[in-house]
Coordinates of C-alpha atoms in Angstrom, one line a residue:
M1 CA 0.0 0.0 0.0
Y2 CA 1.4 3.4 -1.0
C3 CA 1.9 5.9 1.9
N4 CA 2.3 9.5 0.9
R5 CA 4.6 10.9 3.6
H6 CA 5.0 14.6 3.9
R7 CA 8.6 15.7 4.2
F8 CA 9.5 19.1 5.6
T9 CA 11.2 21.4 3.3
V10 CA 14.4 23.3 4.2
L11 CA 12.4 26.5 4.5
E12 CA 9.9 24.9 6.9
L13 CA 12.7 23.6 9.1
L14 CA 14.4 27.0 9.2
I15 CA 11.1 28.6 10.2
S16 CA 10.6 26.0 13.0
V17 CA 14.2 26.6 14.3
A18 CA 13.6 30.4 14.3
V19 CA 10.3 30.1 16.2
V20 CA 12.0 27.9 18.8
A21 CA 14.9 30.3 19.1
V22 CA 12.5 33.2 19.7
L23 CA 10.6 31.3 22.4
V24 CA 13.9 30.4 24.1
S25 CA 15.1 34.0 24.0
I26 CA 11.8 35.1 25.6
L27 CA 11.7 32.4 28.3
L28 CA 15.4 32.1 29.4
P29 CA 15.6 35.6 31.0
G30 CA 12.6 34.7 33.0
F31 CA 14.1 31.5 34.1
A32 CA 17.4 33.2 35.0
E33 CA 15.6 35.8 37.1
S34 CA 13.6 33.1 38.9
R35 CA 16.9 31.4 39.8
E36 CA 18.3 34.7 41.1
R37 CA 15.2 35.3 43.2
A38 CA 15.4 31.8 44.6
R39 CA 19.1 32.3 45.6
F40 CA 18.3 35.7 47.1
A41 CA 15.4 34.3 49.1
R42 CA 17.6 31.4 50.3
W43 CA 20.4 33.8 51.4
L44 CA 18.0 36.2 53.1
Q45 CA 16.4 33.4 55.2
F46 CA 19.9 32.2 56.1
N47 CA 21.0 35.7 57.0
K48 CA 18.1 36.1 59.3
Q49 CA 19.1 32.8 61.1
C50 CA 22.6 34.2 61.6
S51 CA 21.1 37.1 63.5
T52 CA 19.7 34.6 66.1
D53 CA 23.1 33.1 66.7
P54 CA 24.1 34.0 70.3
T55 CA 27.7 34.6 69.2
C56 CA 26.9 36.8 66.2
V57 CA 27.9 40.4 67.1
I58 CA 27.5 42.1 63.8
N59 CA 25.2 41.3 60.9
L60 CA 25.0 43.9 58.2
N61 CA 23.0 42.8 55.2
F62 CA 22.9 46.1 53.3
Q63 CA 19.2 45.9 52.6
E64 CA 18.6 49.5 53.6
K65 CA 19.6 50.6 50.1
E66 CA 19.5 54.2 51.1
G67 CA 20.8 56.5 53.8
E68 CA 24.0 56.6 55.8
F69 CA 23.3 54.0 58.5
L70 CA 23.5 50.2 58.3
I71 CA 21.3 48.4 60.7
N72 CA 23.0 45.7 62.8
S73 CA 20.4 42.8 63.0
A74 CA 22.4 40.6 65.4
H75 CA 19.6 40.8 68.0
G76 CA 20.3 37.3 69.3
C77 CA 23.8 38.1 70.7
E78 CA 24.0 37.0 74.3
A79 CA 27.2 38.9 75.2
D80 CA 26.9 40.7 78.5
G81 CA 25.8 44.3 78.1
F82 CA 25.4 44.0 74.3
N83 CA 22.9 46.2 72.5
A84 CA 22.7 45.6 68.7
S85 CA 21.5 49.1 68.0
E86 CA 24.8 50.5 69.4
Y87 CA 26.7 48.7 66.7
N88 CA 25.0 50.0 63.7
G89 CA 27.4 50.9 60.8
V90 CA 27.9 54.5 59.9
I91 CA 28.9 55.3 56.3
K92 CA 31.6 57.9 55.9
G93 CA 32.8 59.8 52.8
D94 CA 31.2 59.8 49.3
Y95 CA 29.2 56.7 48.7
E96 CA 26.6 55.3 46.3
W97 CA 24.0 52.5 46.8
G98 CA 23.8 49.9 44.1
R99 CA 22.8 46.3 43.3
G100 CA 24.2 43.3 45.2
R101 CA 24.9 39.8 44.2
W102 CA 21.6 39.0 42.6
I103 CA 18.4 40.8 41.6
K104 CA 17.8 44.5 42.3
A105 CA 16.2 43.4 45.6
K106 CA 19.8 42.8 47.0
G107 CA 21.4 46.1 48.1
A108 CA 25.1 46.9 48.1
L109 CA 27.3 49.8 49.0
Q110 CA 29.7 51.2 46.4
L111 CA 33.1 52.2 47.9
D112 CA 34.8 54.8 45.7
G113 CA 38.4 54.0 46.6
A114 CA 39.1 57.5 47.8
S115 CA 36.9 58.4 50.8
T116 CA 34.2 55.7 51.5
Y117 CA 34.4 53.5 54.6
I118 CA 32.1 52.1 57.2
E119 CA 32.7 52.7 60.9
F120 CA 31.2 51.3 64.1
P121 CA 30.9 53.9 66.9
Q122 CA 31.3 51.3 69.7
N123 CA 34.1 48.8 70.1
E124 CA 33.6 47.0 73.5
H125 CA 32.3 43.8 71.8
L126 CA 34.7 44.1 68.9
N127 CA 37.8 44.5 70.9
F128 CA 39.4 41.2 69.9
A129 CA 43.0 40.4 70.5
G130 CA 45.3 37.5 69.7
E131 CA 44.1 35.4 72.6
D132 CA 40.4 35.7 71.5
D133 CA 38.4 33.4 69.3
F134 CA 36.5 35.3 66.6
T135 CA 35.4 35.1 62.9
I136 CA 34.8 38.0 60.5
M137 CA 33.3 37.5 57.1
V138 CA 32.6 39.9 54.2
S139 CA 31.1 39.7 50.7
V140 CA 32.9 42.0 48.3
K141 CA 33.2 42.7 44.6
F142 CA 36.5 44.3 43.9
D143 CA 36.9 47.0 41.2
S144 CA 40.7 47.2 41.9
L145 CA 43.2 46.4 44.6
N146 CA 46.3 48.4 45.5
K147 CA 48.9 47.4 48.0
W148 CA 47.6 47.8 51.6
D149 CA 44.0 48.5 50.6
G150 CA 42.1 47.7 53.7
I151 CA 39.3 45.2 53.9
F152 CA 38.6 46.0 57.5
G153 CA 40.6 46.9 60.6
K154 CA 40.5 48.0 64.2
C155 CA 43.7 49.9 64.4
F156 CA 45.9 52.9 64.4
M157 CA 48.4 51.6 61.9
R158 CA 51.9 52.9 62.4
N159 CA 55.1 52.6 60.5
S160 CA 57.3 49.5 60.6
T161 CA 59.4 50.7 63.5
N162 CA 56.5 51.5 65.8
G163 CA 54.3 48.4 65.7
Y164 CA 51.3 46.9 64.0
P165 CA 47.5 47.2 64.4
Q166 CA 45.3 45.5 66.9
Y167 CA 43.8 43.6 64.0
A168 CA 43.5 44.4 60.3
L169 CA 43.1 42.5 57.0
Y170 CA 44.5 44.2 53.9
F171 CA 45.8 43.4 50.5
D172 CA 49.5 42.8 50.5
D173 CA 52.3 41.6 48.2
T174 CA 55.9 41.2 49.1
G175 CA 57.2 41.4 45.6
N176 CA 57.0 43.9 42.8
D177 CA 56.8 41.5 39.8
N178 CA 54.4 39.1 38.2
S179 CA 56.0 36.1 39.9
S180 CA 54.5 37.0 43.3
N181 CA 51.4 35.1 44.4
K182 CA 50.7 36.8 47.7
L183 CA 47.2 38.0 48.4
F184 CA 46.2 39.2 51.9
Q185 CA 47.9 39.9 55.2
M186 CA 46.2 39.7 58.6
D187 CA 47.8 41.4 61.6
I188 CA 46.3 40.2 64.9
G189 CA 47.8 40.0 68.4
E190 CA 51.5 39.4 68.2
I191 CA 51.6 37.9 64.7
S192 CA 51.3 38.9 61.1
V193 CA 50.2 36.2 58.6
L194 CA 50.7 36.5 54.9
F195 CA 48.3 34.4 52.8
S196 CA 49.2 33.2 49.3
A197 CA 47.0 32.8 46.3
E198 CA 46.9 29.0 46.8
D199 CA 44.9 26.7 48.9
E200 CA 46.4 24.1 51.2
N201 CA 46.7 21.6 48.3
G202 CA 48.6 24.0 46.1
N203 CA 45.7 24.9 43.8
T204 CA 45.5 28.5 42.6
V205 CA 42.8 30.7 44.1
K206 CA 41.9 33.6 41.8
L207 CA 40.1 36.8 42.5
E208 CA 37.9 38.2 39.6
N209 CA 36.4 41.6 39.3
D210 CA 33.3 40.3 37.6
R211 CA 32.4 38.0 40.5
W212 CA 31.6 38.4 44.1
T213 CA 34.2 37.1 46.6
H214 CA 33.4 35.8 50.1
I215 CA 36.3 36.4 52.5
A216 CA 36.4 34.9 56.0
I217 CA 39.1 35.4 58.6
R218 CA 39.3 33.2 61.7
N219 CA 41.4 33.6 64.8
K220 CA 41.4 30.7 67.3
I221 CA 43.5 29.2 70.1
V222 CA 44.5 25.6 69.5
N223 CA 46.5 23.9 72.3
A224 CA 47.5 27.3 73.7
A225 CA 48.7 28.4 70.3
Q226 CA 47.2 31.2 68.1
V227 CA 46.0 30.0 64.7
V228 CA 44.9 32.4 62.0
D229 CA 43.1 31.1 58.9
L230 CA 41.8 32.9 55.8
F231 CA 39.1 31.5 53.5
I232 CA 38.3 32.7 50.0
N233 CA 34.9 31.4 48.7
G234 CA 34.9 28.7 51.4
T235 CA 38.5 27.5 50.5
K236 CA 41.2 27.9 53.1
L237 CA 44.4 29.5 51.9
S238 CA 47.9 28.5 52.8
S239 CA 49.9 30.9 54.9
T240 CA 53.4 31.7 53.7
Y241 CA 55.0 33.0 56.9
K242 CA 54.3 34.3 60.4
N243 CA 56.2 37.4 61.4
Y244 CA 56.2 38.2 65.1
G245 CA 56.1 41.9 65.7
P246 CA 58.2 43.9 68.1
G247 CA 56.5 43.4 71.4
K248 CA 53.0 42.6 72.4
K249 CA 50.4 44.7 70.6
Q250 CA 48.0 46.7 72.6
R251 CA 44.2 46.8 72.3
E252 CA 43.6 50.1 70.4
P253 CA 40.9 52.6 71.2
A254 CA 40.3 52.8 67.5
N255 CA 36.8 51.9 66.1
L256 CA 36.4 49.0 63.7
A257 CA 36.3 50.3 60.1
I258 CA 35.4 48.5 56.8
G259 CA 37.0 49.5 53.6
C260 CA 40.0 51.4 54.8
I261 CA 43.0 51.3 57.1
R262 CA 43.2 53.9 59.8
W263 CA 46.6 55.4 60.5
K264 CA 48.0 57.1 63.6
T265 CA 47.8 60.9 63.0
N266 CA 50.8 62.2 60.9
E267 CA 52.0 58.7 60.0
G268 CA 51.3 56.8 56.8
G269 CA 52.0 53.9 54.5
S270 CA 54.7 55.6 52.4
S271 CA 57.3 54.8 55.1
Y272 CA 57.0 51.1 54.2
V273 CA 58.1 51.0 50.6
N274 CA 59.8 54.3 49.8
N275 CA 56.8 55.8 48.0
T276 CA 56.1 52.8 45.8
Y277 CA 53.2 50.5 45.8
V278 CA 51.9 47.5 43.9
S279 CA 48.6 47.7 41.9
Y280 CA 46.6 44.6 41.6
S281 CA 44.7 44.4 38.3
F282 CA 42.4 41.6 37.1
A283 CA 42.9 39.4 34.1
V284 CA 41.0 36.4 32.8
T285 CA 44.2 34.3 33.0
G286 CA 45.1 35.2 36.5
I287 CA 46.8 37.8 38.7
T288 CA 48.8 40.7 37.3
Y289 CA 50.9 43.1 39.3
V290 CA 52.2 46.4 38.2
S291 CA 54.8 48.4 40.1
C292 CA 54.0 52.1 40.3
S293 CA 55.3 55.3 41.9
S294 CA 53.0 57.0 44.3
G295 CA 54.2 60.4 43.3
N296 CA 54.0 62.0 46.8
G297 CA 54.8 61.3 50.4
N298 CA 51.2 61.1 51.6
G299 CA 50.9 57.4 51.6
N300 CA 49.3 55.1 49.0
G301 CA 45.5 55.0 49.1
G302 CA 43.1 52.9 47.1
G303 CA 42.9 54.9 43.8
N304 CA 43.8 53.6 40.4
S305 CA 47.5 53.8 39.5
S306 CA 48.5 56.2 36.8
G307 CA 51.0 54.7 34.4
A308 CA 49.8 51.1 34.8
D309 CA 48.7 51.2 31.1
D310 CA 50.7 53.4 28.7
G311 CA 47.7 53.3 26.4
D312 CA 45.5 55.3 28.8
D313 CA 44.0 58.4 27.2
N314 CA 43.9 61.9 28.7
S315 CA 40.4 61.5 30.1
N316 CA 41.6 58.5 32.2
Q317 CA 44.6 60.4 33.3
N318 CA 42.4 63.3 34.4
Q319 CA 40.1 61.0 36.2
N320 CA 43.0 59.4 38.1
Q321 CA 44.4 62.8 38.9
N322 CA 41.1 64.0 40.3
Q323 CA 40.8 60.8 42.4
N324 CA 44.3 61.2 43.7
Q325 CA 43.4 64.8 44.8
N326 CA 40.3 63.4 46.6
Q327 CA 42.5 60.9 48.3
N328 CA 45.0 63.5 49.5
R329 CA 42.1 65.6 50.9
N330 CA 40.9 62.6 52.9
R331 CA 44.4 61.7 54.0
N332 CA 44.8 65.1 55.6
R333 CA 41.4 64.8 57.4
N334 CA 42.8 63.8 60.8
N335 CA 40.6 63.3 63.7
S336 CA 40.6 61.9 67.3
N337 CA 40.2 58.4 65.8
G338 CA 43.1 58.5 63.5
R339 CA 43.4 59.2 59.8
P340 CA 41.6 56.8 57.3
D341 CA 43.6 55.9 54.2
N342 CA 44.2 52.9 51.9
F343 CA 40.5 53.0 50.8
L344 CA 39.0 49.9 49.1
K345 CA 37.4 50.3 45.7
G346 CA 34.4 48.0 45.1
K347 CA 31.1 46.9 46.4
I348 CA 30.2 45.3 49.7
D349 CA 26.8 43.7 50.4
E350 CA 27.3 41.6 53.6
F351 CA 29.5 41.8 56.8
L352 CA 29.3 39.5 59.8
V353 CA 31.3 39.2 63.0
Y354 CA 31.2 36.3 65.4
N355 CA 32.8 36.2 68.9
R356 CA 33.7 32.5 68.3
A357 CA 35.8 30.6 65.8
L358 CA 33.5 29.1 63.3
S359 CA 34.3 25.6 61.9
D360 CA 35.6 25.1 58.4
N361 CA 32.1 23.6 57.5
E362 CA 30.3 26.6 59.0
I363 CA 32.4 29.1 57.0
K364 CA 31.9 27.0 53.8
A365 CA 28.1 27.0 54.5
H366 CA 28.1 30.8 54.7
Y367 CA 29.7 31.0 51.3
E368 CA 27.5 28.4 49.7
M369 CA 24.3 29.9 51.1
G370 CA 25.2 33.2 49.6
A371 CA 27.1 32.1 46.5
E372 CA 26.3 34.4 43.5
K373 CA 26.0 31.3 41.3
N374 CA 25.8 27.6 41.9
N375 CA 29.2 25.9 41.7

């Protein structure tokens, strides 16, 4: 029996493919937004649970999205005499609110790298020293990183002959060439720990300016010895050395600040490296370092380095010059709580402090619950 089968023509197939492509282009953005909303909802619920932890001292989720105050939601803290409202963050300098890790519902604060930082007016329950267990975590999206740009610190930083801060985490690099793989340095108690861009198994850990980075620092006492660990996106980094400072470091009266390093009045970072600093620029293939001259004796804040790219046009040079002028004005803005400098340039959308040492799994869970994308 003869069967007359209809065969699709090439034109009909092309039309069908085009229709499917149009439908996919319409539906995919909706699916992507739904996934982002789900990640945001999951993180928000987890963040609320963190506020009920009796050891959580600070929980800033940046959901205000306006104004100059950041509400501390750590209402579950059981420390004696603790009042969460006394530890709200205060935004200093020029700032701008923006979008956080996911949909527009997630707020974030843009730090300009020249004047912006966050300060806590009280420090009694943030007055950690080397003998204390504590964990500090921050979610940040870097625009750029210069040598000694501060992630956070409770300190009056001094020059190398006069001691180190009570505690501070900042970007550091011991070399001025592309072969260096150092990332961050943590000063706490009597030690300074420099962390490399490798995990404990020797695998490279990269920072990317198109992705959010979860940073966690943990100080704990193990068998009467101080141990400091740094985690990037839930992965523990290897420490390259521990340098014992000159004498025991004192608990400073300085307030905890996010996004800068506070210096003792009339002292600055230029004394460390003879007016040179290292700029950290992002590349798809990995980490690139550029050695630059600061051009003045006022320290080395968080602005973009001029001369890092010989191909920069005049507009970029003017922009860098204006930013350096803003930095110099802020460097000279001394007050009773020291002089802020080494400003971070990027976005921050979460900051937590615990007065205990979280486990490796707990730190990894914080990262995974707030990961920008599923790994």
